[in-house]
mmCIF file of C-alpha atoms in Angstrom:
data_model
loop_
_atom_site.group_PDB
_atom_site.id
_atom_site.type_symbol
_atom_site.label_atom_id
_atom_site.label_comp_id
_atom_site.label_asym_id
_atom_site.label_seq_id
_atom_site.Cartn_x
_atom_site.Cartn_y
_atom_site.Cartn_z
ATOM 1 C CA UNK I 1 -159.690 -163.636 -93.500
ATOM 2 C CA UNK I 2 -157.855 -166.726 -95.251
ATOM 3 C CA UNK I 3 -157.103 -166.328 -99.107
ATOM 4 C CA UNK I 4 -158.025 -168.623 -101.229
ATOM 5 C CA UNK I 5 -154.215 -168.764 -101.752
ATOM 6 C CA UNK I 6 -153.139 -169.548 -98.441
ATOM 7 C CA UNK I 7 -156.330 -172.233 -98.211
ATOM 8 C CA UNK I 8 -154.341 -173.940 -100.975
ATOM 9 C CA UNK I 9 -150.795 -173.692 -99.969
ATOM 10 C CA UNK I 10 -152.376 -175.596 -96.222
ATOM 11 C CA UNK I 11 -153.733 -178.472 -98.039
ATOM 12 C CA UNK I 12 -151.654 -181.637 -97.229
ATOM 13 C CA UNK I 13 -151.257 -184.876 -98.704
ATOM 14 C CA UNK I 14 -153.460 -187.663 -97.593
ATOM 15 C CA UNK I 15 -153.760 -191.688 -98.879
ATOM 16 C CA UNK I 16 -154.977 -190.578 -101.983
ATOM 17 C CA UNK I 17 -155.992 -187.305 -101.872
ATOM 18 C CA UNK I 18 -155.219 -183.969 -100.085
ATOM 19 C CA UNK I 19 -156.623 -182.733 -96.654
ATOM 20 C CA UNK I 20 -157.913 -179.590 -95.737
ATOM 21 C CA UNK I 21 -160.259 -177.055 -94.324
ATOM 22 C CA UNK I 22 -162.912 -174.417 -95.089
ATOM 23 C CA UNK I 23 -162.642 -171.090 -93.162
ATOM 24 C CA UNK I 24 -165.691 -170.143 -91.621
ATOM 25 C CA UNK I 25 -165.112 -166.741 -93.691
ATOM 26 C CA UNK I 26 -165.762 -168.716 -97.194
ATOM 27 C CA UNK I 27 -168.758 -170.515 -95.989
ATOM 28 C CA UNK I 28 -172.577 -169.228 -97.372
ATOM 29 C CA UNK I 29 -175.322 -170.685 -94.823
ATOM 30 C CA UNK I 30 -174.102 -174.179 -93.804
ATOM 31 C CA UNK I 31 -171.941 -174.935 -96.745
ATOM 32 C CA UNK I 32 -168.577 -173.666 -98.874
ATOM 33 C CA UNK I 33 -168.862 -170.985 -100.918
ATOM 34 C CA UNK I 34 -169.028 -173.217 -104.268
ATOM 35 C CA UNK I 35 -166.433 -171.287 -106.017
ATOM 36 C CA UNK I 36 -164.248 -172.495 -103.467
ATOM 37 C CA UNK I 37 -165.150 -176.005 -102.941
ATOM 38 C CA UNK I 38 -165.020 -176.068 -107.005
ATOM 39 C CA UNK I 39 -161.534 -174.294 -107.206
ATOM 40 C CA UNK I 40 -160.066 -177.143 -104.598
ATOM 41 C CA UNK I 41 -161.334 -179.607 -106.898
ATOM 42 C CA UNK I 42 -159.599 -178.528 -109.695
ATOM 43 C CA UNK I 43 -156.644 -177.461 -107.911
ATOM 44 C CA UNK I 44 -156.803 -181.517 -107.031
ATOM 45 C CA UNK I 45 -157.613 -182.230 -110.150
ATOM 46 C CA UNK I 46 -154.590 -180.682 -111.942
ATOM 47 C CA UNK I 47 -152.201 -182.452 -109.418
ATOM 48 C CA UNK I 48 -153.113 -185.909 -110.955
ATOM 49 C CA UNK I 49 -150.865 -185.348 -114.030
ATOM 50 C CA UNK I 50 -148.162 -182.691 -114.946
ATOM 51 C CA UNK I 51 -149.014 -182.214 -118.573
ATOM 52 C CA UNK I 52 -152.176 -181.551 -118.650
ATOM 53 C CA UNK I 53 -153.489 -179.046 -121.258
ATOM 54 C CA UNK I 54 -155.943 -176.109 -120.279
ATOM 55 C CA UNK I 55 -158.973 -176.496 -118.865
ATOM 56 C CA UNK I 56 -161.791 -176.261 -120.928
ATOM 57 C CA UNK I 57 -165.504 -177.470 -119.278
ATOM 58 C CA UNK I 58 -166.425 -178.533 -115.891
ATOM 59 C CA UNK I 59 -169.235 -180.666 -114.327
ATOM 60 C CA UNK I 60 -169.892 -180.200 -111.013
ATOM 61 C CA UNK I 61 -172.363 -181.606 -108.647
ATOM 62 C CA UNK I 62 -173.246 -180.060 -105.437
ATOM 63 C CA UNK I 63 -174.511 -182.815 -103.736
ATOM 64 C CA UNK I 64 -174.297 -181.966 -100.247
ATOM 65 C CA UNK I 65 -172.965 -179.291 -97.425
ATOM 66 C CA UNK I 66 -169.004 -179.129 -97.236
ATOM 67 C CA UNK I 67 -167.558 -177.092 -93.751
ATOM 68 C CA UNK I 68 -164.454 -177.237 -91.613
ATOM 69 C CA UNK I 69 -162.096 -180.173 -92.191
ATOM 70 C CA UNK I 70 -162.630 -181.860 -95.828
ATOM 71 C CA UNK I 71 -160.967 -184.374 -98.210
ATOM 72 C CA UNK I 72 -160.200 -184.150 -101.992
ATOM 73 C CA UNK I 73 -159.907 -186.686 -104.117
ATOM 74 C CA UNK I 74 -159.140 -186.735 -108.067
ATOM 75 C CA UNK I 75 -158.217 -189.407 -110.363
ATOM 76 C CA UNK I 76 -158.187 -189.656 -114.339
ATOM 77 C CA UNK I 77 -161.039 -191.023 -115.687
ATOM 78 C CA UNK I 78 -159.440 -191.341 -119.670
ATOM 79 C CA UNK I 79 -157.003 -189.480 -121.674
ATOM 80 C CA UNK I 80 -156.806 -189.240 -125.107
ATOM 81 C CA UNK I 81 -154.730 -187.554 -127.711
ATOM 82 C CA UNK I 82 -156.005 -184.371 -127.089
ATOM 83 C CA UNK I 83 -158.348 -184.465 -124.135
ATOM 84 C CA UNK I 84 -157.940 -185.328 -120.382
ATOM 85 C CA UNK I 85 -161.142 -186.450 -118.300
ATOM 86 C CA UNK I 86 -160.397 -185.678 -114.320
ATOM 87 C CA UNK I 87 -162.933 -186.347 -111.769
ATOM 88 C CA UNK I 88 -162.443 -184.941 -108.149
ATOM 89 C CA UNK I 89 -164.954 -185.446 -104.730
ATOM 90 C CA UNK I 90 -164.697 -183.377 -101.539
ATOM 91 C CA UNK I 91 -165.770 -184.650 -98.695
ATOM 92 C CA UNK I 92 -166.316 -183.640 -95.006
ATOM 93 C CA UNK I 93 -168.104 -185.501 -91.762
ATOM 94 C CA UNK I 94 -171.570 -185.216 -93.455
ATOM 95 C CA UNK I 95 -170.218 -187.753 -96.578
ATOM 96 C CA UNK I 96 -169.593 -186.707 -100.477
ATOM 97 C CA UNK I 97 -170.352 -182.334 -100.716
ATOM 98 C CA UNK I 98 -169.057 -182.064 -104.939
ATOM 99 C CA UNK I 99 -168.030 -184.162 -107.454
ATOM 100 C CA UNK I 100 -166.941 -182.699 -110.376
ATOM 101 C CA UNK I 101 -165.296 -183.595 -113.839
ATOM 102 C CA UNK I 102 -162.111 -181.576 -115.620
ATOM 103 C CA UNK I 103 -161.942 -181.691 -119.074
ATOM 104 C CA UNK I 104 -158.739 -180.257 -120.183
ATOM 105 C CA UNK I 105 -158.135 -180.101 -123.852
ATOM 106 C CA UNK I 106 -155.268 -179.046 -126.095
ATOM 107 C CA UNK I 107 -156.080 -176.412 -129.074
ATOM 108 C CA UNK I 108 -156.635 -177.937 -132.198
ATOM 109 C CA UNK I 109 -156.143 -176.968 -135.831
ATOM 110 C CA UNK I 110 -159.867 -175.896 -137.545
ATOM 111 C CA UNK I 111 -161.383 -174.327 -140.304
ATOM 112 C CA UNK I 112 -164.106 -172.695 -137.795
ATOM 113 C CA UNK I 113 -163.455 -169.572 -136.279
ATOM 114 C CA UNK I 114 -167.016 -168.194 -134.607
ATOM 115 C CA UNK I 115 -168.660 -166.154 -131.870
ATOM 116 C CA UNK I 116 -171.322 -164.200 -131.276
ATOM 117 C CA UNK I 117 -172.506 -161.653 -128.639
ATOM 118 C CA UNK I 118 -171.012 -158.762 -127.171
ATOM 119 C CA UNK I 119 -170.560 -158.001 -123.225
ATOM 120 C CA UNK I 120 -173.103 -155.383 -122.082
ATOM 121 C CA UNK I 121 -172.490 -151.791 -121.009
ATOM 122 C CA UNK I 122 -170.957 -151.571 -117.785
ATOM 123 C CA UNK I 123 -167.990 -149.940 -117.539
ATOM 124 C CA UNK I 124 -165.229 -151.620 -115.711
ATOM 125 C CA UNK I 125 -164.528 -150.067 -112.005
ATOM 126 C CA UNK I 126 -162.199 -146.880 -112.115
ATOM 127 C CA UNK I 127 -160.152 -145.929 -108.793
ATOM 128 C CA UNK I 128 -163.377 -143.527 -108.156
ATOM 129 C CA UNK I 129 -166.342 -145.501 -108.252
ATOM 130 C CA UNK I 130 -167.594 -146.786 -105.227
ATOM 131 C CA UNK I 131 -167.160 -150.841 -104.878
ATOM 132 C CA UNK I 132 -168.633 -153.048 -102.405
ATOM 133 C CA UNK I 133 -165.852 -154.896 -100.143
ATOM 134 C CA UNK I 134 -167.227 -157.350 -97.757
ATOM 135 C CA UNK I 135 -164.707 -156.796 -94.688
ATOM 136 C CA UNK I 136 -167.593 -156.598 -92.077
ATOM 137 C CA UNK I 137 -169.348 -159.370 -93.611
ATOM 138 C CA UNK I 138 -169.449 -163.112 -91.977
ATOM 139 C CA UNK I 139 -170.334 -164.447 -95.464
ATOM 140 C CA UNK I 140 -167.873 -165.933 -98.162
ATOM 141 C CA UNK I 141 -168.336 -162.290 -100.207
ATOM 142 C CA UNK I 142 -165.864 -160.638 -97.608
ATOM 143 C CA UNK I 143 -163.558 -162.164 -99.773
ATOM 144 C CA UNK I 144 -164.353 -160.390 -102.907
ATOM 145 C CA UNK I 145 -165.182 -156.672 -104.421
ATOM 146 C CA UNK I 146 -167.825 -155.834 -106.423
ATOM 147 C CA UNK I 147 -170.075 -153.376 -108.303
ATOM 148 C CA UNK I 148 -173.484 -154.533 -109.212
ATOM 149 C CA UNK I 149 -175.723 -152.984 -111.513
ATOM 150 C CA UNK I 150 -179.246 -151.936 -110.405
ATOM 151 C CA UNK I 151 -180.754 -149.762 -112.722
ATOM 152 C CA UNK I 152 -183.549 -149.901 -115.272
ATOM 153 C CA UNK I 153 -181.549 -151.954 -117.933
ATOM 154 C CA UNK I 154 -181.034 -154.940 -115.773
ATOM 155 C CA UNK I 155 -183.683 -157.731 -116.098
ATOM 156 C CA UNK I 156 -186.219 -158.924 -113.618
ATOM 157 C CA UNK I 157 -184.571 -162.089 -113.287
ATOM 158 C CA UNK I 158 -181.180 -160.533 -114.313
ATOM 159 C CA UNK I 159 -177.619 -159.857 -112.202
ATOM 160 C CA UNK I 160 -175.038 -158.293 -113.712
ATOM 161 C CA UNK I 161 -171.736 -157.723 -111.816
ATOM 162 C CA UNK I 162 -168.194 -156.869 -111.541
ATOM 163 C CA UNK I 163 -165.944 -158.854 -109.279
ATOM 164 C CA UNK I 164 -162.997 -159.561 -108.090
ATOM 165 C CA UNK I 165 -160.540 -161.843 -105.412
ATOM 166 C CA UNK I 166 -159.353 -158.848 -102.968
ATOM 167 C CA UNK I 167 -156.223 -161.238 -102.493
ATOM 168 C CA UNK I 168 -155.571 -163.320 -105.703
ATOM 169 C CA UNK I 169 -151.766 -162.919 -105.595
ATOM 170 C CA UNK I 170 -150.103 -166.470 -106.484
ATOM 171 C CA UNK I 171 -153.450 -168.159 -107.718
ATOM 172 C CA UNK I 172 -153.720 -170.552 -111.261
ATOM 173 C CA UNK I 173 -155.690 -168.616 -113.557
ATOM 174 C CA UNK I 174 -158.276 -171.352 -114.391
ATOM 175 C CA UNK I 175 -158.542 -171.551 -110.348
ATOM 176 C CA UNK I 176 -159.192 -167.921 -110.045
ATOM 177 C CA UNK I 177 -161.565 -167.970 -112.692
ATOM 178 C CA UNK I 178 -163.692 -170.780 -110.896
ATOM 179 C CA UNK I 179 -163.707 -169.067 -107.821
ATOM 180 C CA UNK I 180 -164.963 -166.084 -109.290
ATOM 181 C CA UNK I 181 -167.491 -168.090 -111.796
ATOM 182 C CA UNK I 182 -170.695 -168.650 -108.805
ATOM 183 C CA UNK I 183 -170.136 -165.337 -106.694
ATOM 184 C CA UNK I 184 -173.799 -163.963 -108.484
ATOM 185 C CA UNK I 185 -176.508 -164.801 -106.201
ATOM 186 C CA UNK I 186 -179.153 -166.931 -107.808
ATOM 187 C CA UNK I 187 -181.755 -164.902 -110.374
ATOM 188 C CA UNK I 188 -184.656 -166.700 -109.951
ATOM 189 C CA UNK I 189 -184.262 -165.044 -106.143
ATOM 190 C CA UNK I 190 -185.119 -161.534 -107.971
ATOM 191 C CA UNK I 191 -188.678 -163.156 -108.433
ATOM 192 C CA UNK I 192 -189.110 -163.779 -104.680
ATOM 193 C CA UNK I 193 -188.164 -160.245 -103.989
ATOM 194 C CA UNK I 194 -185.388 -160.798 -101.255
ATOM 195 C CA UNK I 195 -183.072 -163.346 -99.490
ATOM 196 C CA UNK I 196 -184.711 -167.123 -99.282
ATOM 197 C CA UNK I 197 -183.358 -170.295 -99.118
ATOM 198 C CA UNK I 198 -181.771 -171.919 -101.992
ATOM 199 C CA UNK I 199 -179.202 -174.323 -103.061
ATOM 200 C CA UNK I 200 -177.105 -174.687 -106.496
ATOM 201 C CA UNK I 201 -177.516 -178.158 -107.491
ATOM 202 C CA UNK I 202 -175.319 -178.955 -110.923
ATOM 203 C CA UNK I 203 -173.196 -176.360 -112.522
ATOM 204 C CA UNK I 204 -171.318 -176.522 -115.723
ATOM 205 C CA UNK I 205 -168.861 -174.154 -116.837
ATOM 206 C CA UNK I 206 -167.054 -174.178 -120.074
ATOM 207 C CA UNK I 207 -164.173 -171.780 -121.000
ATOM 208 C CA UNK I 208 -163.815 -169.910 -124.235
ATOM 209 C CA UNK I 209 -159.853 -169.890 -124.959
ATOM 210 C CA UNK I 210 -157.099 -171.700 -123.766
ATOM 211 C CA UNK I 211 -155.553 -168.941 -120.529
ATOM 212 C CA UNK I 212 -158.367 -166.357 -119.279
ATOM 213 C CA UNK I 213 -156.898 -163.106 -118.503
ATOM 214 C CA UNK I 214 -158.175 -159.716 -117.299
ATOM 215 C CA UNK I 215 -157.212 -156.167 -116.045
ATOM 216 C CA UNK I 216 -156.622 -155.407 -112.168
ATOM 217 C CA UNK I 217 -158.621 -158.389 -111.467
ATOM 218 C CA UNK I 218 -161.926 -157.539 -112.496
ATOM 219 C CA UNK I 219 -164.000 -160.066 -114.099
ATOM 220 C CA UNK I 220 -167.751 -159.393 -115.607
ATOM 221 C CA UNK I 221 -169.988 -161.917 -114.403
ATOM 222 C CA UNK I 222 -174.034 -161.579 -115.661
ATOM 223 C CA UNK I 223 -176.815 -164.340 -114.935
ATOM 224 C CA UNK I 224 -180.163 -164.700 -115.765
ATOM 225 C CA UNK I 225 -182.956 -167.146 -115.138
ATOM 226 C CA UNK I 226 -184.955 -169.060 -117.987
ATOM 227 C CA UNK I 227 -187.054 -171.037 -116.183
ATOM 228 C CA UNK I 228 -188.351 -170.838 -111.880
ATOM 229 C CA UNK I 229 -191.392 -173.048 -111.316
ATOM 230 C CA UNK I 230 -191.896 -175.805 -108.335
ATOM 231 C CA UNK I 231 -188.619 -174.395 -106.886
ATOM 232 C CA UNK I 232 -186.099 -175.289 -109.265
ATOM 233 C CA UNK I 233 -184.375 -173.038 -111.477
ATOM 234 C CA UNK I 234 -182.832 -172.675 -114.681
ATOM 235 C CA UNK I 235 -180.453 -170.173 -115.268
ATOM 236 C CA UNK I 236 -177.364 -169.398 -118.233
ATOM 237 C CA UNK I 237 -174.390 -166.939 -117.396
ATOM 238 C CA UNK I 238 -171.504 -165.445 -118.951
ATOM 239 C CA UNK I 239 -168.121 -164.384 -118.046
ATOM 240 C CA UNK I 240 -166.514 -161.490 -119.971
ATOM 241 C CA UNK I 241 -162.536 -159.687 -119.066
ATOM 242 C CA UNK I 242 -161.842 -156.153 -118.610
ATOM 243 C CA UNK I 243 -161.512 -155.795 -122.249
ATOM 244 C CA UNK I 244 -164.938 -157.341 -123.336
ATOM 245 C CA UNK I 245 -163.402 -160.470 -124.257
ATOM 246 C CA UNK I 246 -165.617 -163.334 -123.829
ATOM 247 C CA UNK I 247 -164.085 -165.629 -121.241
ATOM 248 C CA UNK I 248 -166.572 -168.452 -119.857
ATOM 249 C CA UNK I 249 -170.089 -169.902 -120.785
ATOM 250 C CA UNK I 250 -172.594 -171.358 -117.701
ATOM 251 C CA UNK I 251 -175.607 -173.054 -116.545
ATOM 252 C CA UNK I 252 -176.808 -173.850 -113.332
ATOM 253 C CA UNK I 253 -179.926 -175.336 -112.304
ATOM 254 C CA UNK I 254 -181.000 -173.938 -108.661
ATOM 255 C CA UNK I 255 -183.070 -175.133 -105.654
ATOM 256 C CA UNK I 256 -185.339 -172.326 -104.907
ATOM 257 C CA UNK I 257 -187.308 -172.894 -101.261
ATOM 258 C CA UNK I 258 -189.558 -170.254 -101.741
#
């Protein structure tokens, strides 16, 4: 099993871009895992200027299946005073897989100071409880460990789980944090009532402070669908630390072929 880490650290430079590969062990069906296709992009995408401030939204597009040997691309699109606009592609043999834009963003001085919500009520995984690791698996979750929550408070078209990168030594932060952000299968499947085929399609992801950080890892991830009718779905999710914190805002509209 190849870390996400060690994918990274093999990724050489190319005529514009950096050259890779995706391990059959982070692949779901036919294509990447899109955490990890998303996390080379912005790995990419942070290489195009040193000074860059945090991350704070990204646009991706998953436009078609990325395996084995692949391409990444990124180049600045504008920056400002305060803002940087990065767009990265990966490619394999089958053409463009993602395209996706960085906005990174500096803090700036305001009057408004809001949030609302709080995280649900799911205790964070002690050294007792019994997590799911994926070791036998030959699916991109091998990679990760996880407690999902199945009882009676969880919506029909509701996941709610905690995860976390079994090897995340050495990674970015923001990286980590968008290869965590798509391990929840999609909702709307609930509403089919078992595995079927499906395909994320756009995905946007903006982050809620200017370093995410958590305890041992562990990350609280929920989803839920708004909207599954002529097989594409609508669904928002949320991203919340060890400590409750609020970390990262999503939506994700979802191919459902079923």
């Amino acid at each position: 099993m190849q870390s996400l880490k060690a994918i990274i650290d093999a990724l050489e430079p190319v005529d514009g871009g950096w050259k890779g590969a995706i391990p059959d062990t982070w692949l779901q069906g036919r294509t990447s895992y899109g955490g990890l296709s998303a996390a080379l992009a912005l790995h990419a995408a942070q290489q195009v200027e040193s000074d860059l401030p945090p991350l704070r939204s990204a646009l991706v597009a998953f436009i078609g299946p990325l395996s084995g040997a692949v391409t990444i691309r990124a180049s600045k699109l504008r920056r400002g005073r305060n803002a940087a606009f990065i767009q990265a592609d990966v490619e394999s043999e089958a053409g463009l897989g993602l395209r996706a834009t960085f906005v990174f963003m500096s803090a700036v001085e305001s009057k408004v100071d809001h949030q609302v919500g709080s995280p649900p009520d799911f205790a964070r995984p002690g050294p007792d409880d019994q997590t799911y690791k994926g070791e036998n698996s030959n699916f991109f979750i091998q990679n990760f460990e996880l407690l999902d929550r199945r009882d009676a408070t969880v919506g029909p078209t509701e996941w709610l789980r905690w995860v976390r990168l079994q090897d995340r030594a050495g990674l970015d932060p923001m990286v980590e944090l968008v290869a965590i952000a798509d391990c929840l299968p999609p909702a709307a499947l609930k509403l089919v009532g078992g595995p079927a085929p499906c395909s994320s399609m756009t995905w946007q992801l903006n982050v809620l402070g200017p370093q995410p950080a958590t305890t041992d890892g562990w990350w609280l991830l929920r989803t839920n669908a708004d909207y599954a009718k002529g097989g594409s779905s609508s669904q928002e999710m949320m991203i919340w630390n060890a400590d409750g914190q609020p970390i990262a805002e999503q939506m994700q509209s979802v191919a459902i072929f079923a």
